[in-house]
Coordinates of C-alpha atoms in Angstrom, one line a residue:
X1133 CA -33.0 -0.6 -7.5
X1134 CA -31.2 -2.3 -4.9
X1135 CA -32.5 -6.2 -4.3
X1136 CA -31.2 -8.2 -0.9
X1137 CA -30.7 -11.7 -2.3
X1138 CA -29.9 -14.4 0.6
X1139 CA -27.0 -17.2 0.0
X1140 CA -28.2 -20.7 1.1
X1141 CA -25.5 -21.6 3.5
X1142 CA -24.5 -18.1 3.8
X1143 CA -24.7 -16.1 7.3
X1144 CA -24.8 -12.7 5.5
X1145 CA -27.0 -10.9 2.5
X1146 CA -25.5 -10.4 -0.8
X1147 CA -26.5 -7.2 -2.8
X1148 CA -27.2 -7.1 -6.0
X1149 CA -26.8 -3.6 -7.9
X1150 CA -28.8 -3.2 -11.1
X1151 CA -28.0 -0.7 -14.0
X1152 CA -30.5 1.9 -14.8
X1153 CA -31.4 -0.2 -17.8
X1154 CA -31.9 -3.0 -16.3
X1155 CA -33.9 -2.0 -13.0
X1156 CA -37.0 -3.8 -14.6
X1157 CA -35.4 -6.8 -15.9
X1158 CA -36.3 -10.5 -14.3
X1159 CA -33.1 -11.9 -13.3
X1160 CA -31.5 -14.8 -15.3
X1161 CA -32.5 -18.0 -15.0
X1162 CA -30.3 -19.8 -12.1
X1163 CA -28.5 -16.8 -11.5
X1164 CA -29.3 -17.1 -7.4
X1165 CA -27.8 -21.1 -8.2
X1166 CA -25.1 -19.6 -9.7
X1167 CA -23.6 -16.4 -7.0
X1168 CA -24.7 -18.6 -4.3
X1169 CA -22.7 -21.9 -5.3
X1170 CA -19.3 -19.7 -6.3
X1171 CA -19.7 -17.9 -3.1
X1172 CA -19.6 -20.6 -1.5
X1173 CA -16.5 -22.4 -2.9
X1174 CA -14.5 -19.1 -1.3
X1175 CA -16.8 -18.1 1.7
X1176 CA -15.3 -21.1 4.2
X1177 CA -11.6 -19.3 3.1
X1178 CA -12.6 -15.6 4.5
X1179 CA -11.1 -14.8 7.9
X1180 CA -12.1 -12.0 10.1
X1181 CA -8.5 -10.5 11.1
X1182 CA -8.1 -8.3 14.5
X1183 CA -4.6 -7.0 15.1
X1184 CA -3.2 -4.6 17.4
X1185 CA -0.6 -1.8 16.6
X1186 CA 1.9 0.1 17.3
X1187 CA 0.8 3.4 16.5
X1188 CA 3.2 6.7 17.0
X1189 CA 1.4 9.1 14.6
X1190 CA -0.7 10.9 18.1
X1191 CA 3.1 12.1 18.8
X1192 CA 3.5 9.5 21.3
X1193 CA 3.6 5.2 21.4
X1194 CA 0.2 3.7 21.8
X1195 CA -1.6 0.7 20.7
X1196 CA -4.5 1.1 18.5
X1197 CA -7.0 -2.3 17.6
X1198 CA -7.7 -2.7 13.8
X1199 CA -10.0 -5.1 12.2
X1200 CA -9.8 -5.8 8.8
X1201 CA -10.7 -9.5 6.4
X1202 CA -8.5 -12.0 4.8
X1203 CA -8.4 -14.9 2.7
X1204 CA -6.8 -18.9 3.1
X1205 CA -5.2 -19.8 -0.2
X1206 CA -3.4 -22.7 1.1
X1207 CA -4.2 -26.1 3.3
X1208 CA -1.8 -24.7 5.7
X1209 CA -2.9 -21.7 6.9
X1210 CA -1.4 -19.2 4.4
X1211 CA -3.8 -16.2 4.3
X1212 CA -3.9 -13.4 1.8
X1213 CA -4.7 -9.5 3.0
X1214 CA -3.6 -5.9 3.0
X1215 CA -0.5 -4.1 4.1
X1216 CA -2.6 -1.5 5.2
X1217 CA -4.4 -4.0 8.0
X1218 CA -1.3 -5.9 9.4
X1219 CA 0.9 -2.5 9.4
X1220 CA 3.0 -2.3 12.3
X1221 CA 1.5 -5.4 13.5
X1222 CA 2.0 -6.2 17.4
X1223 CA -0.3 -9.4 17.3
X1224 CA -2.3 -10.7 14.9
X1225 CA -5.3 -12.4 15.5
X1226 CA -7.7 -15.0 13.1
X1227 CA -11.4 -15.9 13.6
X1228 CA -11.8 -18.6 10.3
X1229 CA -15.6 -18.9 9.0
X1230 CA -16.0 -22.1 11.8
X1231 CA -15.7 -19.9 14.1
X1232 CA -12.1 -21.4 15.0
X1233 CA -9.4 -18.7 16.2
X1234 CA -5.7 -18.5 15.7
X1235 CA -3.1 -16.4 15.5
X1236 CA -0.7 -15.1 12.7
X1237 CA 2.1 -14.3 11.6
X1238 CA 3.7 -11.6 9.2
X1239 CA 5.2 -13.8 5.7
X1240 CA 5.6 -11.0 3.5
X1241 CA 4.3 -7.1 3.2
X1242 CA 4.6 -4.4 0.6
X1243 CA 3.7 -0.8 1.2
X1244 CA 3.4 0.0 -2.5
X1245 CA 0.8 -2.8 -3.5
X1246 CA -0.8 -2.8 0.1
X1247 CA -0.5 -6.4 0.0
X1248 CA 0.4 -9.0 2.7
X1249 CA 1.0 -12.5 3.4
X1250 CA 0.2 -14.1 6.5
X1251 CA 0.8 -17.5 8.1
X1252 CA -1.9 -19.1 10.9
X1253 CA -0.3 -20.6 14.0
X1254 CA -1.7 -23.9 13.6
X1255 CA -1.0 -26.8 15.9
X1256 CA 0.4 -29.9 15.2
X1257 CA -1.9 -32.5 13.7
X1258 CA -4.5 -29.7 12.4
X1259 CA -6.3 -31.2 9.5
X1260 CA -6.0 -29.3 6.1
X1261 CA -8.0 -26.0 6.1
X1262 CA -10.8 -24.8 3.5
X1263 CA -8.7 -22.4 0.7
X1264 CA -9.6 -20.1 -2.2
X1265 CA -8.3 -20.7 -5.8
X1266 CA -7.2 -17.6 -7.3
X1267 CA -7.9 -16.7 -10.8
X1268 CA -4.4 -15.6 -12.0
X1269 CA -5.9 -15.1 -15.5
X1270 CA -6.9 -11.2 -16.7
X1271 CA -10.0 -12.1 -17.8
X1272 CA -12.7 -9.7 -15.8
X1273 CA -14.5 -7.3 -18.3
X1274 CA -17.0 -4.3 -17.7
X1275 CA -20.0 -6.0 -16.5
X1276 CA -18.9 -9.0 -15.0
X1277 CA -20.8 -10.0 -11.5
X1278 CA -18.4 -10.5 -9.0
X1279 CA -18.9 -10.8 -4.7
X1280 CA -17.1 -8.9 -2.1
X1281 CA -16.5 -10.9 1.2
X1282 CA -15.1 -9.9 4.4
X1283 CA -15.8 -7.9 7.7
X1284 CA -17.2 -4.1 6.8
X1285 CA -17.5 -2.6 9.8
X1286 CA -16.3 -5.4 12.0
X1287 CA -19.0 -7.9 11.0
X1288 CA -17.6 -10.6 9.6
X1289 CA -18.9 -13.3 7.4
X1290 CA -20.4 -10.9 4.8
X1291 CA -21.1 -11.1 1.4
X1292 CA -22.3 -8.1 -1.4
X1293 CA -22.6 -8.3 -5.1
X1294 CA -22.0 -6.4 -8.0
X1295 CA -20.2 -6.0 -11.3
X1296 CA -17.2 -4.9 -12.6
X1297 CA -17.0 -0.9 -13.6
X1298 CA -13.8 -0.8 -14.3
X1299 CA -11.7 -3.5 -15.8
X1300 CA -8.1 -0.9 -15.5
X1301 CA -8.5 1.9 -13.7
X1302 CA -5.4 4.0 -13.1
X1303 CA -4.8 5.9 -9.5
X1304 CA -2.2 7.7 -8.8
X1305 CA -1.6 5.5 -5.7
X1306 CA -1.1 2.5 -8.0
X1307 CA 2.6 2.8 -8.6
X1308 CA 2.7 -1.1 -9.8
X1309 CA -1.0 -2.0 -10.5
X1310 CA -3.9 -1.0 -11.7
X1311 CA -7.0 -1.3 -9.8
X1312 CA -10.5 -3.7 -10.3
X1313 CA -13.6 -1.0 -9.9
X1314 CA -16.3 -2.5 -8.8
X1315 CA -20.0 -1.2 -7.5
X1316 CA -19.6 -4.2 -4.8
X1317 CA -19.7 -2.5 -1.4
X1318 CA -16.4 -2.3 0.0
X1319 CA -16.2 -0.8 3.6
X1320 CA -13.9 -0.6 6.2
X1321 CA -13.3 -3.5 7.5
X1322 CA -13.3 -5.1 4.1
X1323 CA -10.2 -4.3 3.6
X1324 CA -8.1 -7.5 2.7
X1325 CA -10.8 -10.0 1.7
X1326 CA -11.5 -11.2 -2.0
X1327 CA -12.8 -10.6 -4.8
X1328 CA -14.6 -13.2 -5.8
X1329 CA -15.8 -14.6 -9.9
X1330 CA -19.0 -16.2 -10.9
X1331 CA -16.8 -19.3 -10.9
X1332 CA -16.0 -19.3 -7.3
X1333 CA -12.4 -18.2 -7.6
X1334 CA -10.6 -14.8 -6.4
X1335 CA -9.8 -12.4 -8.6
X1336 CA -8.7 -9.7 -6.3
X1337 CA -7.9 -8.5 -3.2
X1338 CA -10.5 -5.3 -1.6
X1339 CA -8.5 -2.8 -0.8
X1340 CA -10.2 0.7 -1.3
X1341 CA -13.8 1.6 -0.9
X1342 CA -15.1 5.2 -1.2
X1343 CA -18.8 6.7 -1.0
X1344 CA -19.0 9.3 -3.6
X1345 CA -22.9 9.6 -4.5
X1346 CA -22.8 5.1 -4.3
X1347 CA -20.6 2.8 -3.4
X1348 CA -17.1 2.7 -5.2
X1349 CA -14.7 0.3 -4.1
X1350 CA -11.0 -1.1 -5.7
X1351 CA -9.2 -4.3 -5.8
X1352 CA -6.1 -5.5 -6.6
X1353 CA -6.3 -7.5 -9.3
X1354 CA -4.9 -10.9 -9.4
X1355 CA -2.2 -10.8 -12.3
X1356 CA -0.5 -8.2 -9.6
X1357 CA -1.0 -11.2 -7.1
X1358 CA 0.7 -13.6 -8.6
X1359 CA 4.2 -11.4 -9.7
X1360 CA 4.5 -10.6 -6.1
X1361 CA 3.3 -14.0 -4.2
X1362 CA 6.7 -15.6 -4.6
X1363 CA 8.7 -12.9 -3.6
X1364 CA 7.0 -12.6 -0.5
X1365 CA 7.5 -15.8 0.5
X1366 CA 11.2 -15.6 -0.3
X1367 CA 12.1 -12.3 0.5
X1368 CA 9.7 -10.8 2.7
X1369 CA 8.7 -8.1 0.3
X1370 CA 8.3 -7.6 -3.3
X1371 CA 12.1 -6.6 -3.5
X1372 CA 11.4 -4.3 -6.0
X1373 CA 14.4 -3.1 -8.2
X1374 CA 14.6 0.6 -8.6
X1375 CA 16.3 3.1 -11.7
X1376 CA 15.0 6.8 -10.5
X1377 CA 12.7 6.9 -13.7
X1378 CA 10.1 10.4 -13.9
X1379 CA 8.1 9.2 -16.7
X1380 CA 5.3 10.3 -18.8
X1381 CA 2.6 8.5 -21.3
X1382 CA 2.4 9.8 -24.3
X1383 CA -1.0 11.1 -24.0
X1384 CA -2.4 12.2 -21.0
X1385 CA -5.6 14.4 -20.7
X1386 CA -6.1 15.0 -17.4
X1387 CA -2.6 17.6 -18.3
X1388 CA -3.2 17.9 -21.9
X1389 CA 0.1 16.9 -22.9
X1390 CA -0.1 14.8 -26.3
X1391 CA 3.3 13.4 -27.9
X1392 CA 2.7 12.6 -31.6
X1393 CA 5.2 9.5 -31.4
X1394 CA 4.0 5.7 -31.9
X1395 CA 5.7 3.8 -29.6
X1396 CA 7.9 4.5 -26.3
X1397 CA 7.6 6.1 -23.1
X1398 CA 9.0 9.7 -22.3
X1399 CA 11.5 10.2 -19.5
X1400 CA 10.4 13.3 -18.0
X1401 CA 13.5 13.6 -15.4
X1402 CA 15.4 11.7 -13.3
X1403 CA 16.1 11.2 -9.5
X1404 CA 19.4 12.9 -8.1
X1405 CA 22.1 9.6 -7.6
X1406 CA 19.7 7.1 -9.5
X1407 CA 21.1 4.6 -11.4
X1408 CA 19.0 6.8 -14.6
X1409 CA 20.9 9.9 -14.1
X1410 CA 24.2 8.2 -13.7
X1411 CA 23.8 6.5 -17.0
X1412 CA 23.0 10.0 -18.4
X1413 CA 19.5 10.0 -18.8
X1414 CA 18.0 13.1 -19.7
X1415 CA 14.6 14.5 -19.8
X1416 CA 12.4 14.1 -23.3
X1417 CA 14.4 10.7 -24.0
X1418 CA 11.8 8.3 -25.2
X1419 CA 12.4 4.9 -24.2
X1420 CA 11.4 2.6 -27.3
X1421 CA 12.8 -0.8 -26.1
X1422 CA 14.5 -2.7 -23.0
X1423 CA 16.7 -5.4 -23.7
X1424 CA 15.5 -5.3 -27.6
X1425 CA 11.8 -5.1 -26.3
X1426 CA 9.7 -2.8 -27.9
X1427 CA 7.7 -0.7 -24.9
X1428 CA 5.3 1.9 -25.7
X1429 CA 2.8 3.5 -23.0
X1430 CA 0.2 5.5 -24.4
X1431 CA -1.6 6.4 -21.6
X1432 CA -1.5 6.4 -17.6
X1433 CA -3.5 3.3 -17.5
X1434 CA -0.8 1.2 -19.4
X1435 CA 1.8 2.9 -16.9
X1436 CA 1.8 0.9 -13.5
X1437 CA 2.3 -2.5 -15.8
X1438 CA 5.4 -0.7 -17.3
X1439 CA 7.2 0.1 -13.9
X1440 CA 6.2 -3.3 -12.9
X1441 CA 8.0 -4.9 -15.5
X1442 CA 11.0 -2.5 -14.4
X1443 CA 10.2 -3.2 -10.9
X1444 CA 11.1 -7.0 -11.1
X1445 CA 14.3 -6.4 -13.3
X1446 CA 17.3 -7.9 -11.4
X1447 CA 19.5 -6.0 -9.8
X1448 CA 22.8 -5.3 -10.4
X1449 CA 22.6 -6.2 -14.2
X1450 CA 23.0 -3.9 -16.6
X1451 CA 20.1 -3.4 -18.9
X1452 CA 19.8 -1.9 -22.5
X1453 CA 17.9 1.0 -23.0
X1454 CA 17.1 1.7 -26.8
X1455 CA 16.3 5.5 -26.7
X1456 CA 15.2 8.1 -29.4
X1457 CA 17.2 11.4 -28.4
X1458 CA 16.6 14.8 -30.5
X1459 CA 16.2 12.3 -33.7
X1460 CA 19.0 10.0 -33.1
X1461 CA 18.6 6.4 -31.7
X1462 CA 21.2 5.6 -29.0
X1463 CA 21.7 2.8 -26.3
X1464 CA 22.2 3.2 -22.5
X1465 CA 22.6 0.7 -20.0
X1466 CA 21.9 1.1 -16.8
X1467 CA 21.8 -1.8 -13.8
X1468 CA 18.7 -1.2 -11.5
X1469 CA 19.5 -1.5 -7.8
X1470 CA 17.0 -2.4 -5.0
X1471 CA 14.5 -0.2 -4.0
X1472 CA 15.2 -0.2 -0.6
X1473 CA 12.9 0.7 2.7
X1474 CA 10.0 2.8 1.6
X1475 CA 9.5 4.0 5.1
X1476 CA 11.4 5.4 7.5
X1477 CA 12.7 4.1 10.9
X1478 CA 10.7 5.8 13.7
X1479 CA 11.8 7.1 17.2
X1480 CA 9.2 7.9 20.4
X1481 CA 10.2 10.7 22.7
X1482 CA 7.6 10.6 25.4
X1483 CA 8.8 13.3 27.5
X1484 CA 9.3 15.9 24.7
X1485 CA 6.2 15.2 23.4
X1486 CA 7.0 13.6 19.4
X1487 CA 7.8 10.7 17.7
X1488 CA 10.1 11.2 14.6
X1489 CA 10.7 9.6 11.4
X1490 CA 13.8 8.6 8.9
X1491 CA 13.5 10.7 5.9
X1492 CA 12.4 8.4 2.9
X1493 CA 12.4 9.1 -0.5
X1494 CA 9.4 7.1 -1.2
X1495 CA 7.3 7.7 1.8
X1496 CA 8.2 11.6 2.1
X1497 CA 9.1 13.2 -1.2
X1498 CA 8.4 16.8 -0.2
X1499 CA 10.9 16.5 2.7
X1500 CA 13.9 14.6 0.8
X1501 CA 13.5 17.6 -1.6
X1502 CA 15.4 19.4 1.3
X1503 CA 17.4 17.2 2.8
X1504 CA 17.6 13.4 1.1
X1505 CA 18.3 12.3 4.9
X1506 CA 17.5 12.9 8.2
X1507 CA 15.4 12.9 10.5
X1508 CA 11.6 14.6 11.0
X1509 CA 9.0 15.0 13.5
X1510 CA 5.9 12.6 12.2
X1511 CA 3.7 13.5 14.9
X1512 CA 3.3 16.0 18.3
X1513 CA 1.3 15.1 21.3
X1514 CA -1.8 17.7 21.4
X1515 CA -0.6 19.0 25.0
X1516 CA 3.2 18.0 25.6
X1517 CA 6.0 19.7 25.3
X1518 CA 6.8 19.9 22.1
X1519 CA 3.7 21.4 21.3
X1520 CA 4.5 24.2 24.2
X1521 CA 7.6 25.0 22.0
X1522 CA 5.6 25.2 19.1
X1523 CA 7.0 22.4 16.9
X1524 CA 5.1 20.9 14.6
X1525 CA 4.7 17.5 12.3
X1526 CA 6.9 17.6 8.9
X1527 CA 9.5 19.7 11.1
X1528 CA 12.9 18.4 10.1
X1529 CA 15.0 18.2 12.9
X1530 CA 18.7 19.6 11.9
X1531 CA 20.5 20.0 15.4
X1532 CA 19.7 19.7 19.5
X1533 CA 21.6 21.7 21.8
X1534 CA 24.0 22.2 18.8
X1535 CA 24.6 18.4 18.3
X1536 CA 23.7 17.5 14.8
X1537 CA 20.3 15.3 14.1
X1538 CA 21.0 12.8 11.1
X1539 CA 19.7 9.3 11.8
X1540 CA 17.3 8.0 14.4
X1541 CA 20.1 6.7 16.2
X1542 CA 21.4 9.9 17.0
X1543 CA 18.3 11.4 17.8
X1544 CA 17.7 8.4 20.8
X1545 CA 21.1 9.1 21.8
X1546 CA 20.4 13.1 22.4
X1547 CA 17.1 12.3 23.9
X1548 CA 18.6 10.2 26.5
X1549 CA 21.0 12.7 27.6
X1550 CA 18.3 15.4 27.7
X1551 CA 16.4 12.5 30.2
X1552 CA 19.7 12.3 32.3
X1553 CA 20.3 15.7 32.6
X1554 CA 16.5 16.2 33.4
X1555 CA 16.5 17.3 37.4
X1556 CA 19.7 19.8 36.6
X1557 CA 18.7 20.9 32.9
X1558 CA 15.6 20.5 31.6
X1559 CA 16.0 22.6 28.6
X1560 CA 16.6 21.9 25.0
X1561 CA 17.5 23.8 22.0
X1562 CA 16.1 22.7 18.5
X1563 CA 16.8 24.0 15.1
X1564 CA 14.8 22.3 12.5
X1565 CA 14.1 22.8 9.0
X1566 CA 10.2 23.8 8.2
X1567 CA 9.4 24.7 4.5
X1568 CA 12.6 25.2 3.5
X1569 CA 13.6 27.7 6.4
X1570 CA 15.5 27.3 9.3
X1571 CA 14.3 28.2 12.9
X1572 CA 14.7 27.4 16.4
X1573 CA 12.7 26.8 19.4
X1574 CA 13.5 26.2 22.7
X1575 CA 11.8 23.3 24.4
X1576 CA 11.3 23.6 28.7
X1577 CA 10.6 20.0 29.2
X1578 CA 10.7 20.2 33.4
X1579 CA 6.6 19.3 33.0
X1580 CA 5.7 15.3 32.7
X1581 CA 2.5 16.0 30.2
X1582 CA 1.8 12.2 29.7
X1583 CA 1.1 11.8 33.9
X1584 CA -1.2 14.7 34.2

């Protein structure tokens, strides 16, 4: 049964998602009181977000306008709200509950929690703003009630309801967190607003909302919030420390793989020049305790919490390792350096027709299996040139006209030669590295697709 409850002082409906067994149940007692007071302690703090973007994926630059939500969690303008929505921001825009505008800023992103932190420009003399407390406690259970505010679909100042399905739940995309499920509708354009408690605080940030016989949408939960807020505000980022860790739970269904230990977590391999393999980790060492810690991860669930803890290790010091190899206990330090980018640099080349990429560990495993840098195409305009010469996206570029392709910087360099050289020679050679095998096409680039 799905009943449309209205907020006082609320523009937009809340809905309110019943379980099977209760479909015939009266609702509580003050339980319209109670939603429509918390929501609106937060509801002031949501902010419709409009932002325009770079985008080079088509296989050449355009700018693209995204919408997505956001909410104030400080007087002075600081705003929570995905990486996702503020990605390759050109300008930012802010339309607060009032129906004040402002624009943004960029504080702090991070790919891997598809978090950001924003900063309105406010003028001089601008009187505090409403805010959100955040619930930094891990307190939500299965059946909690909790609100969903933002913009789905580009209309902002909305609210839905529902409760908490999952408390944990484990995606693969959650390297660092797991995930609040929740039967609140989460649409596009929600993306970025909070998660809101029955005691007016947020709890999460929307991130993810899928349609899969009902509405099935994901948060990042607060705890996650609160390791990353101050990094973000120093760094930037997250500055997330890195090792090279493969690892594996010691039970995990979904590939039926079942270690009868009690404790520790199973190195399952390392990456090539990580700090792990240097210290001379080696696969089917089980990791009992860090720094005299005991650790144990039993399942994929308690898995993003562990490489979060590893994640915010500092780098450059050397860390003890207590590991059970082959029946023997032994000790390994190893220092975790940072992270890094995890995405690559990318290049526009109008007039062959692609944009290209860095090569990125992080962002494109399948390619740094071939070559751990470089240079790739990321996208190829439908009718230019480079789709004459039949390259495609994922193509790593090795050489042009025999002059070797290894950072983006050498790539612009080539291309602007070709573009000098365009009246007498318009002709390019390209050898690039597709699945593994080499091949070459030759590119005729005399025809100016992007005027016709």
């Amino acid at each position: 049964m799905i009943q449309r409850i209205f907020l006082p002082g609320l523009a937009a409906g809340a809905l309110l998602f019943a379980g099977c067994a209760a479909q015939n149940a009266a609702p509580a007692p003050g339980f319209q009181q109670i939603v429509s007071e918390a929501g609106g302690k937060v509801f002031p703090a949501v902010v419709y977000i409009q932002v325009v973007t770079g985008n080079l994926k088509s296989g050449r630059a355009q700018n693209d306008v995204v919408s997505g939500s956001g909410v104030l969690i400080t007087p002075d303008g600081e705003l929570l709200s995905n990486w996702h929505v503020v990605d390759k921001a050109q300008s930012i825009r802010c339309l607060l509950n009032d129906g004040r505008a402002f624009t943004a800023k960029v504080v702090g992103l991070d790919k891997d929690l598809d978090l950001s932190l924003l900063k309105l420009d406010l003028p001089e003399g601008t009187p505090p703003l409403p805010y959100a407390a955040i619930d930094y406690e891990d307190r939500l259970t299965e059946g909690d009630f909790v609100m969903a505010m933002g913009a789905p679909w580009g209309l902002n100042r909305s609210v839905s309801i529902g409760i908490v399905s999952c408390a944990s739940r484990y995606l693969p995309e959650g390297t660092y967190s797991l995930w609040y499920q929740t039967d609140a509708s989460i649409s596009p354009g929600n993306s970025g607003g909070p998660l809101v408690n029955t005691d007016g605080k947020v709890v999460g940030i929307n991130t993810l909302g899928m349609l899969m016989g009902g509405t099935v949408g994901f948060s990042i939960p607060a705890p996650t919030i609160r390791d990353a807020l101050p990094r973000l505000r120093e760094y930037g980022k997250v500055n997330w420390a890195w090792l090279g860790f493969q690892l594996q739970p010691l039970r995990d269904f979904n590939r039926d793989i079942y270690f009868d230990f009690p404790d520790g977590v199973i190195v399952s391999g390392t990456e090539p020049g990580s700090p792990a393999r240097k210290a001379g980790f080696l696969p089917n060492d089980r990791i009992v305790a860090i720094d005299g810690k005991p650790v144990t991860v039993g399942t994929n669930e308690e898995m993003p919490g562990f490489r979060r803890m590893l994640g915010l290790l500092p780098f450059g010091k050397p860390v003890a390792f207590t590991v059970v190899r082959e029946g023997e206990t032994v000790v390994i330090d190893a220092a975790p350096v940072a992270k890094g980018e995890v995405e690559g640099e990318e290049v526009s080349c109008p007039r062959w027709g692609f944009t290209a990429k860095a090569i990125n560990r992080f962002d494109t495993p399948n390619l740094h299996y071939y070559r751990n840098s470089g240079v790739y195409i990321y996208g190829v305009s439908d009718f230019g040139n480079a789709a004459q010469a039949e390259l495609r996206p994922n193509d790593i570029l090795v050489s042009i006209d025999g002059e070797p392709v290894n950072t983006p910087a050498e790539l612009e360099t080539l291309y602007r030669k070709a573009m000098e050289r365009l009246d007498t020679n318009p002709k390019a050679t390209f050898a690039v590295l597709r699945n593994g095998r080499m091949i070459q096409r030759v590119m005729d680039f005399s025809n100016d697709y992007e005027k016709e």
